[in-house]
Amino acid sequence: MQRSFIMALLALLLVAPSLMAQSSENHVEVGIFADYFNLSRTDPHINFVGLGGRAGFNVRSNVQIEAEMAYDFERNFTTTFSDGVTSELVSTRLRTLHALFGPKFATSGGPVRFFGTFKAGLINFSVSDQNAGSGFKSAIEDVTTGNMAAAIYPGVGLEGFLGPIGLRADVGDEIYFKNGTHNNLRVTFGPTIRF
């Protein structure tokens, strides 16, 4: 199933440029972003921070097909034991890898635009004591064998451009399906370039 998903994603990314209308408008957006992910399944919730990248291809002037991937670094959190007094700082060694793909619908024209998006993909949970670079490589390798779940991401956002360079922020609910449905707040912010 994962192999089919990856092949479909690659095929759509290769076909998307041919679907674009021939005009003087920008057709591609690429960007990097800081990623905040609130894993709500644990108690207390764990707030992850990571980095990601995305690419989008215009189908129309206000509709894009986007693909994005983000990697969240391991996180420490404080937990209180059952006596209500004792607490301890715990390293989770848990890292998340998000891979999402889907449409983005924006308001028309102008340097500032609101948008809505609905993406589908996967979230991979891995546990590692490696550094960030090695942990990311292991998470990519574990996509076919690791602790993975299907995910959807409905979200909204705002982007503003000065010429080809802009800033983008979006917020949404990354919902993953593993032993039930799990809702998690996700926020991204970062620069983007369109051409």
XYZ file of N, CA and C in Angstrom:
585
model
N 0.819 -1.184 0.000
C 0.000 0.000 0.000
C 0.873 1.263 0.000
N 1.948 1.250 0.824
C 2.820 2.412 0.880
C 3.512 2.633 -0.461
N 3.938 1.549 -1.101
C 4.610 1.665 -2.385
C 3.651 2.261 -3.417
N 2.392 1.845 -3.406
C 1.387 2.386 -4.333
C 1.157 3.868 -4.079
N 1.100 4.248 -2.799
C 0.917 5.654 -2.451
C 2.079 6.502 -2.954
N 3.286 6.024 -2.737
C 4.467 6.778 -3.172
C 4.512 6.883 -4.694
N 4.186 5.814 -5.392
C 4.172 5.849 -6.863
C 3.100 6.812 -7.379
N 1.920 6.812 -6.763
C 0.855 7.727 -7.178
C 1.265 9.168 -6.923
N 1.910 9.417 -5.798
C 2.391 10.759 -5.474
C 3.410 11.235 -6.497
N 4.365 10.402 -6.841
C 5.371 10.769 -7.837
C 4.752 11.002 -9.208
N 3.798 10.158 -9.602
C 3.134 10.326 -10.899
C 2.382 11.638 -10.967
N 1.674 11.988 -9.886
C 0.923 13.246 -9.887
C 1.857 14.448 -9.908
N 2.985 14.352 -9.204
C 3.951 15.456 -9.226
C 4.546 15.643 -10.622
N 4.725 14.559 -11.354
C 5.271 14.668 -12.704
C 4.230 15.160 -13.705
N 2.959 14.830 -13.488
C 1.896 15.217 -14.411
C 1.412 16.636 -14.141
N 1.476 17.101 -12.903
C 0.918 18.401 -12.533
C 1.414 19.566 -13.392
N 2.710 19.658 -13.717
C 3.135 20.789 -14.547
C 2.457 20.830 -15.917
N 2.126 19.681 -16.491
C 1.466 19.685 -17.794
C 0.012 20.109 -17.698
N -0.563 20.072 -16.485
C -1.945 20.486 -16.300
C -2.094 22.001 -16.172
N -0.977 22.695 -15.967
C -1.031 24.133 -15.734
C -1.375 24.890 -17.011
N -2.171 25.945 -16.849
C -2.522 26.797 -17.988
C -1.288 27.567 -18.439
N -1.194 27.825 -19.737
C -0.062 28.569 -20.263
C -0.352 30.062 -20.149
N 0.245 30.695 -19.162
C 0.082 32.138 -18.963
C 1.327 32.670 -18.280
N 1.313 33.948 -17.969
C 2.492 34.556 -17.352
C 2.467 34.415 -15.836
N 1.469 33.721 -15.278
C 1.384 33.546 -13.837
C 2.462 32.593 -13.348
N 2.717 32.676 -12.028
C 3.643 31.738 -11.409
C 2.982 30.370 -11.336
N 3.754 29.327 -11.556
C 3.200 27.983 -11.597
C 3.663 27.077 -10.467
N 4.732 27.425 -9.802
C 5.323 26.553 -8.799
C 5.626 27.367 -7.542
N 5.382 26.755 -6.390
C 5.792 27.326 -5.104
C 6.588 26.263 -4.360
N 7.709 26.658 -3.800
C 8.495 25.771 -2.952
C 8.809 26.528 -1.674
N 8.900 25.807 -0.581
C 9.186 26.479 0.677
C 9.672 25.518 1.740
N 10.195 26.109 2.786
C 10.584 25.370 3.980
C 9.750 25.929 5.124
N 9.637 25.166 6.194
C 8.823 25.654 7.297
C 9.239 25.021 8.618
N 8.924 25.752 9.687
C 9.021 25.210 11.036
C 7.683 24.551 11.324
N 7.720 23.417 11.981
C 6.530 22.603 12.202
C 6.307 22.432 13.702
N 5.079 22.719 14.167
C 4.680 22.459 15.551
C 3.590 21.392 15.500
N 3.755 20.330 16.262
C 2.801 19.227 16.269
C 2.495 18.863 17.708
N 1.204 18.921 18.092
C 0.769 18.595 19.446
C 0.205 17.179 19.440
N 0.973 16.229 19.943
C 0.535 14.842 19.994
C -0.404 14.690 21.185
N -1.695 14.611 20.896
C -2.695 14.638 21.961
C -3.008 13.274 22.544
N -2.439 12.213 21.997
C -2.760 10.872 22.498
C -2.132 10.614 23.859
N -1.036 11.263 24.163
C -0.349 11.040 25.437
C -0.906 11.973 26.507
N -0.656 11.640 27.757
C -1.058 12.502 28.863
C 0.142 12.699 29.760
N 0.744 13.867 29.837
C 0.301 15.089 29.163
C 0.625 15.046 27.671
N -0.005 15.949 26.909
C 0.272 16.054 25.475
C 1.749 16.369 25.275
N 2.321 15.883 24.178
C 3.715 16.181 23.858
C 3.732 17.155 22.687
N 4.430 18.259 22.849
C 4.556 19.270 21.799
C 5.864 19.058 21.061
N 5.762 18.685 19.791
C 6.938 18.453 18.965
C 7.208 19.667 18.087
N 8.478 19.908 17.807
C 8.907 20.965 16.897
C 9.841 20.330 15.878
N 9.686 20.720 14.617
C 10.525 20.142 13.581
C 10.659 21.051 12.388
N 11.206 20.499 11.325
C 11.413 21.227 10.074
C 10.803 20.440 8.929
N 10.409 21.172 7.887
C 9.824 20.501 6.740
C 9.996 21.293 5.467
N 9.565 20.700 4.379
C 9.602 21.354 3.078
C 8.361 20.977 2.288
N 7.995 21.856 1.346
C 6.820 21.578 0.519
C 7.029 22.117 -0.878
N 6.307 21.524 -1.817
C 6.288 21.999 -3.199
C 4.848 21.949 -3.677
N 4.446 22.981 -4.412
C 3.099 23.046 -4.946
C 3.119 23.436 -6.407
N 2.200 22.854 -7.190
C 2.082 23.141 -8.614
C 0.680 23.655 -8.897
N 0.593 24.775 -9.630
C -0.713 25.338 -9.957
C -1.455 24.463 -10.950
N -2.706 24.203 -10.651
C -3.635 23.601 -11.596
C -4.449 24.732 -12.225
N -4.771 25.723 -11.409
C -5.400 26.987 -11.818
C -4.736 28.075 -10.991
N -5.089 29.317 -11.241
C -4.439 30.408 -10.510
C -4.711 30.352 -9.010
N -5.835 29.771 -8.585
C -6.133 29.704 -7.159
C -6.230 28.267 -6.625
N -5.784 27.287 -7.401
C -5.785 25.883 -6.963
C -4.406 25.292 -7.209
N -3.850 24.704 -6.157
C -2.548 24.052 -6.262
C -2.643 22.620 -5.757
N -1.766 21.783 -6.271
C -1.555 20.445 -5.726
C -0.222 20.516 -4.979
N -0.244 20.170 -3.691
C 0.943 20.294 -2.852
C 1.370 18.946 -2.278
N 2.657 18.824 -2.071
C 3.238 17.697 -1.343
C 4.175 18.284 -0.300
N 4.148 17.726 0.892
C 5.023 18.222 1.949
C 5.495 17.079 2.831
N 6.658 17.306 3.445
C 7.205 16.344 4.385
C 7.837 17.133 5.526
N 7.624 16.657 6.755
C 8.199 17.308 7.934
C 8.724 16.243 8.885
N 9.777 16.600 9.594
C 10.393 15.708 10.578
C 10.440 16.442 11.904
N 9.866 15.847 12.935
C 9.860 16.438 14.275
C 10.930 15.783 15.133
N 11.691 16.615 15.834
C 12.797 16.144 16.657
C 12.271 15.534 17.956
N 13.130 14.714 18.611
C 12.727 14.119 19.876
C 12.455 15.219 20.893
N 11.642 14.888 21.871
C 11.155 15.908 22.791
C 11.221 15.415 24.228
N 11.574 16.300 25.154
C 11.514 16.002 26.581
C 10.211 16.559 27.139
N 9.671 15.926 28.157
C 8.481 16.462 28.802
C 8.515 16.092 30.277
N 7.755 16.832 31.073
C 7.682 16.590 32.503
C 6.418 15.798 32.793
N 6.552 14.788 33.591
C 5.389 13.997 33.968
C 5.300 13.933 35.491
N 4.099 13.937 36.020
C 3.867 13.860 37.455
C 3.404 12.452 37.798
N 3.998 11.883 38.818
C 3.635 10.529 39.230
C 2.358 10.545 40.059
N 1.852 9.353 40.381
C 0.539 9.217 41.001
C 0.419 9.866 42.373
N 1.524 10.114 43.092
C 1.377 10.753 44.399
C 1.104 12.256 44.268
N 1.163 12.810 43.038
C 0.807 14.206 42.793
C 1.888 15.206 43.141
N 2.994 14.770 43.703
C 4.055 15.681 44.123
C 5.318 15.471 43.300
N 5.700 14.257 43.091
C 6.944 13.924 42.429
C 6.814 14.111 40.919
N 7.816 14.739 40.311
C 7.829 14.872 38.854
C 9.228 14.559 38.347
N 9.308 14.245 37.075
C 10.576 13.860 36.485
C 10.597 14.289 35.026
N 11.754 14.751 34.543
C 11.936 15.102 33.142
C 12.256 13.825 32.371
N 11.457 13.528 31.365
C 11.576 12.283 30.631
C 11.855 12.594 29.166
N 12.824 11.905 28.569
C 13.076 12.020 27.141
C 12.261 10.944 26.437
N 11.435 11.353 25.478
C 10.561 10.393 24.818
C 11.302 9.560 23.784
N 12.321 10.123 23.152
C 13.026 9.517 22.025
C 12.087 9.230 20.864
N 10.853 9.689 20.984
C 9.864 9.533 19.927
C 10.033 10.669 18.937
N 10.020 10.339 17.656
C 10.126 11.323 16.584
C 9.017 11.028 15.588
N 8.538 12.066 14.933
C 7.470 11.861 13.955
C 7.914 12.359 12.583
N 7.467 11.658 11.572
C 7.698 12.029 10.183
C 6.327 12.148 9.526
N 6.035 13.311 8.957
C 4.751 13.570 8.312
C 4.981 13.652 6.804
N 4.167 12.968 6.014
C 4.204 13.068 4.552
C 2.763 13.227 4.080
N 2.445 14.396 3.516
C 1.071 14.712 3.134
C 1.013 15.245 1.716
N -0.124 15.031 1.072
C -0.297 15.414 -0.325
C -1.763 15.773 -0.553
N -2.014 16.889 -1.268
C -3.393 17.242 -1.572
C -3.537 18.650 -2.111
N -4.776 19.083 -2.336
C -5.025 20.395 -2.935
C -5.000 21.531 -1.917
N -4.685 22.712 -2.425
C -4.770 23.960 -1.667
C -5.633 24.903 -2.490
N -6.682 25.456 -1.879
C -7.600 26.377 -2.551
C -7.416 27.761 -1.945
N -7.001 28.742 -2.765
C -6.694 30.084 -2.273
C -7.682 31.100 -2.826
N -7.789 32.226 -2.098
C -8.559 33.338 -2.634
C -7.800 33.887 -3.829
N -8.490 34.514 -4.734
C -7.869 34.984 -5.983
C -7.160 36.310 -5.804
N -6.041 36.435 -6.496
C -5.328 37.700 -6.684
C -4.753 38.327 -5.437
N -3.911 39.315 -5.692
C -3.317 40.111 -4.631
C -2.121 39.455 -3.983
N -1.332 40.259 -3.273
C -0.140 39.729 -2.621
C -0.440 38.958 -1.330
N -1.639 39.133 -0.745
C -2.020 38.424 0.472
C -3.244 37.566 0.165
N -3.142 36.280 0.501
C -4.240 35.368 0.176
C -4.521 34.431 1.354
N -5.794 34.174 1.582
C -6.223 33.141 2.512
C -6.371 31.848 1.719
N -6.200 30.719 2.398
C -6.358 29.453 1.700
C -6.878 28.376 2.646
N -7.419 27.341 2.046
C -7.827 26.131 2.750
C -7.163 24.953 2.063
N -6.897 23.912 2.813
C -6.239 22.744 2.247
C -6.801 21.468 2.861
N -6.727 20.402 2.114
C -7.094 19.084 2.621
C -6.098 18.089 2.030
N -5.256 17.547 2.897
C -4.208 16.638 2.442
C -4.381 15.273 3.086
N -3.876 14.286 2.418
C -3.878 12.922 2.937
C -2.466 12.369 2.823
N -2.156 11.417 3.657
C -0.832 10.821 3.600
C -0.599 9.893 4.767
N 0.566 10.046 5.382
C 0.928 9.161 6.476
C 1.715 9.910 7.529
N 1.715 9.326 8.712
C 2.557 9.795 9.798
C 3.290 8.568 10.319
N 4.583 8.720 10.511
C 5.416 7.610 10.965
C 5.989 7.964 12.329
N 5.808 7.087 13.286
C 6.362 7.268 14.618
C 7.576 6.364 14.741
N 8.709 6.934 15.137
C 9.902 6.120 15.343
C 10.543 6.508 16.666
N 11.250 5.576 17.260
C 11.953 5.803 18.515
C 13.427 5.565 18.232
N 14.236 6.584 18.563
C 15.660 6.480 18.260
C 16.454 7.348 19.210
N 17.662 6.910 19.547
C 18.556 7.745 20.343
C 19.650 8.354 19.457
N 19.442 8.330 18.146
C 20.407 8.891 17.199
C 20.259 10.401 17.129
N 21.257 11.066 16.526
C 21.147 12.504 16.316
C 20.077 12.782 15.261
N 19.744 14.061 15.051
C 18.628 14.425 14.165
C 18.826 13.922 12.740
N 20.021 14.063 12.180
C 20.262 13.626 10.806
C 20.105 12.123 10.637
N 20.712 11.357 11.543
C 20.597 9.901 11.478
C 19.178 9.447 11.799
N 18.522 10.156 12.731
C 17.141 9.819 13.068
C 16.205 10.030 11.898
N 16.422 11.124 11.128
C 15.607 11.383 9.943
C 15.808 10.271 8.908
N 17.069 9.900 8.691
C 17.364 8.827 7.727
C 16.701 7.520 8.156
N 16.761 7.200 9.446
C 16.115 5.988 9.944
C 14.600 6.055 9.779
N 14.015 7.236 10.021
C 12.562 7.381 9.874
C 12.142 7.165 8.422
N 12.937 7.673 7.467
C 12.636 7.460 6.044
C 12.723 5.968 5.718
N 13.761 5.295 6.219
C 13.923 3.871 5.956
C 12.818 3.048 6.603
N 12.269 3.528 7.740
C 11.231 2.793 8.470
C 9.827 3.007 7.920
N 9.663 3.810 6.865
C 8.325 4.077 6.341
C 7.626 2.783 5.962
N 8.345 1.836 5.398
C 7.698 0.583 4.997
C 7.635 -0.443 6.120
N 8.425 -0.261 7.185
C 8.438 -1.262 8.247
C 8.142 -0.690 9.624
N 8.072 0.620 9.762
C 7.933 1.255 11.068
C 6.502 1.347 11.556
N 6.322 2.131 12.596
C 5.039 2.343 13.229
C 4.321 3.473 12.489
N 3.611 3.151 11.426
C 3.038 4.133 10.520
C 1.516 4.099 10.588
N 0.904 5.261 10.313
C -0.552 5.346 10.295
C -0.976 6.274 9.171
N -2.153 6.006 8.615
C -2.744 6.903 7.618
C -3.148 8.192 8.318
N -3.054 9.311 7.585
C -3.384 10.609 8.177
C -4.087 11.491 7.159
N -4.926 12.393 7.666
C -5.517 13.446 6.850
C -5.272 14.773 7.560
N -5.253 15.844 6.793
C -4.959 17.161 7.356
C -5.858 18.211 6.716
N -6.971 18.569 7.358
C -7.720 19.745 6.923
C -7.128 20.967 7.632
N -6.894 22.044 6.877
C -6.292 23.221 7.477
C -6.629 24.492 6.739
N -6.310 25.612 7.350
C -6.487 26.937 6.758
C -5.205 27.728 6.984
N -5.024 28.791 6.188
C -3.813 29.571 6.360
C -3.858 30.899 5.654
N -2.724 31.586 5.736
C -2.549 32.907 5.154
C -1.146 32.967 4.570
N -1.031 33.508 3.353
C 0.281 33.701 2.751
C 0.349 35.094 2.154
N 1.520 35.686 2.231
C 1.739 37.013 1.668
C 3.042 37.041 0.905
N 3.031 37.759 -0.241
C 4.202 37.804 -1.114
C 4.613 39.238 -1.409
N 5.908 39.461 -1.484
C 6.516 40.653 -2.050
C 7.314 40.154 -3.239
N 6.723 40.271 -4.420
C 7.344 39.686 -5.601
C 7.283 38.177 -5.504
N 8.400 37.484 -5.770
C 8.375 36.021 -5.735
C 8.584 35.419 -4.342
N 8.960 36.233 -3.359
C 9.284 35.724 -2.027
C 8.157 36.052 -1.063
N 7.784 35.078 -0.265
C 6.680 35.291 0.663
C 6.837 34.523 1.955
N 5.856 34.724 2.830
C 5.754 34.002 4.089
C 4.402 33.309 4.129
N 4.377 32.150 4.748
C 3.140 31.375 4.816
C 2.980 30.793 6.214
N 1.752 30.818 6.704
C 1.416 30.184 7.974
C 0.127 29.406 7.781
N 0.087 28.200 8.326
C -1.177 27.469 8.301
C -1.359 26.690 9.591
N -2.608 26.414 9.900
C -2.978 25.694 11.113
C -4.075 24.700 10.742
N -4.022 23.532 11.360
C -5.030 22.533 11.059
C -5.010 21.391 12.059
N -5.795 20.396 11.743
C -5.942 19.217 12.582
C -5.379 18.022 11.820
N -4.207 17.545 12.236
C -3.665 16.342 11.601
C -4.270 15.135 12.310
N -5.133 14.460 11.610
C -5.876 13.334 12.165
C -5.225 12.050 11.660
N -4.780 11.208 12.587
C -4.249 9.924 12.141
C -5.119 8.797 12.694
N -5.089 7.676 11.974
C -5.962 6.550 12.270
C -5.129 5.350 12.685
N -5.082 5.099 13.987
C -4.367 3.940 14.525
C -5.067 3.581 15.827
N -5.742 2.451 15.830
C -6.552 2.060 16.991
C -7.537 3.171 17.353
N -8.192 3.688 16.360
C -9.141 4.780 16.545
C -8.664 6.032 15.824
N -9.407 7.103 16.010
C -9.102 8.389 15.378
C -8.441 9.294 16.407
N -7.338 9.955 16.014
C -6.600 10.817 16.938
C -6.406 12.194 16.302
N -6.966 13.219 16.952
C -6.862 14.600 16.471
C -5.671 15.280 17.120
N -4.887 16.006 16.297
C -3.675 16.654 16.783
C -3.508 18.010 16.114
N -3.312 19.043 16.911
C -3.073 20.379 16.383
C -1.732 20.418 15.662
N -1.708 21.042 14.475
C -0.465 21.200 13.728
C -0.402 22.603 13.163
N 0.736 23.274 13.333
C 0.951 24.635 12.839
C 2.269 24.656 12.088
N 2.296 25.310 10.917
C 3.548 25.489 10.184
C 3.715 26.960 9.831
N 4.968 27.392 9.748
C 5.280 28.775 9.378
C 6.640 28.801 8.706
N 6.724 29.521 7.566
C 8.024 29.625 6.929
C 7.982 30.366 5.609
N 9.166 30.595 5.035
C 9.271 31.317 3.769
C 8.923 30.419 2.575
N 8.486 31.052 1.521
C 8.161 30.337 0.291
C 8.565 31.179 -0.906
N 8.870 30.524 -2.001
C 9.255 31.189 -3.242
C 8.344 30.689 -4.342
N 7.859 31.589 -5.182
C 7.038 31.155 -6.317
C 7.699 31.591 -7.624
N 7.567 30.757 -8.621
C 8.129 31.052 -9.939
C 7.318 30.367 -11.008
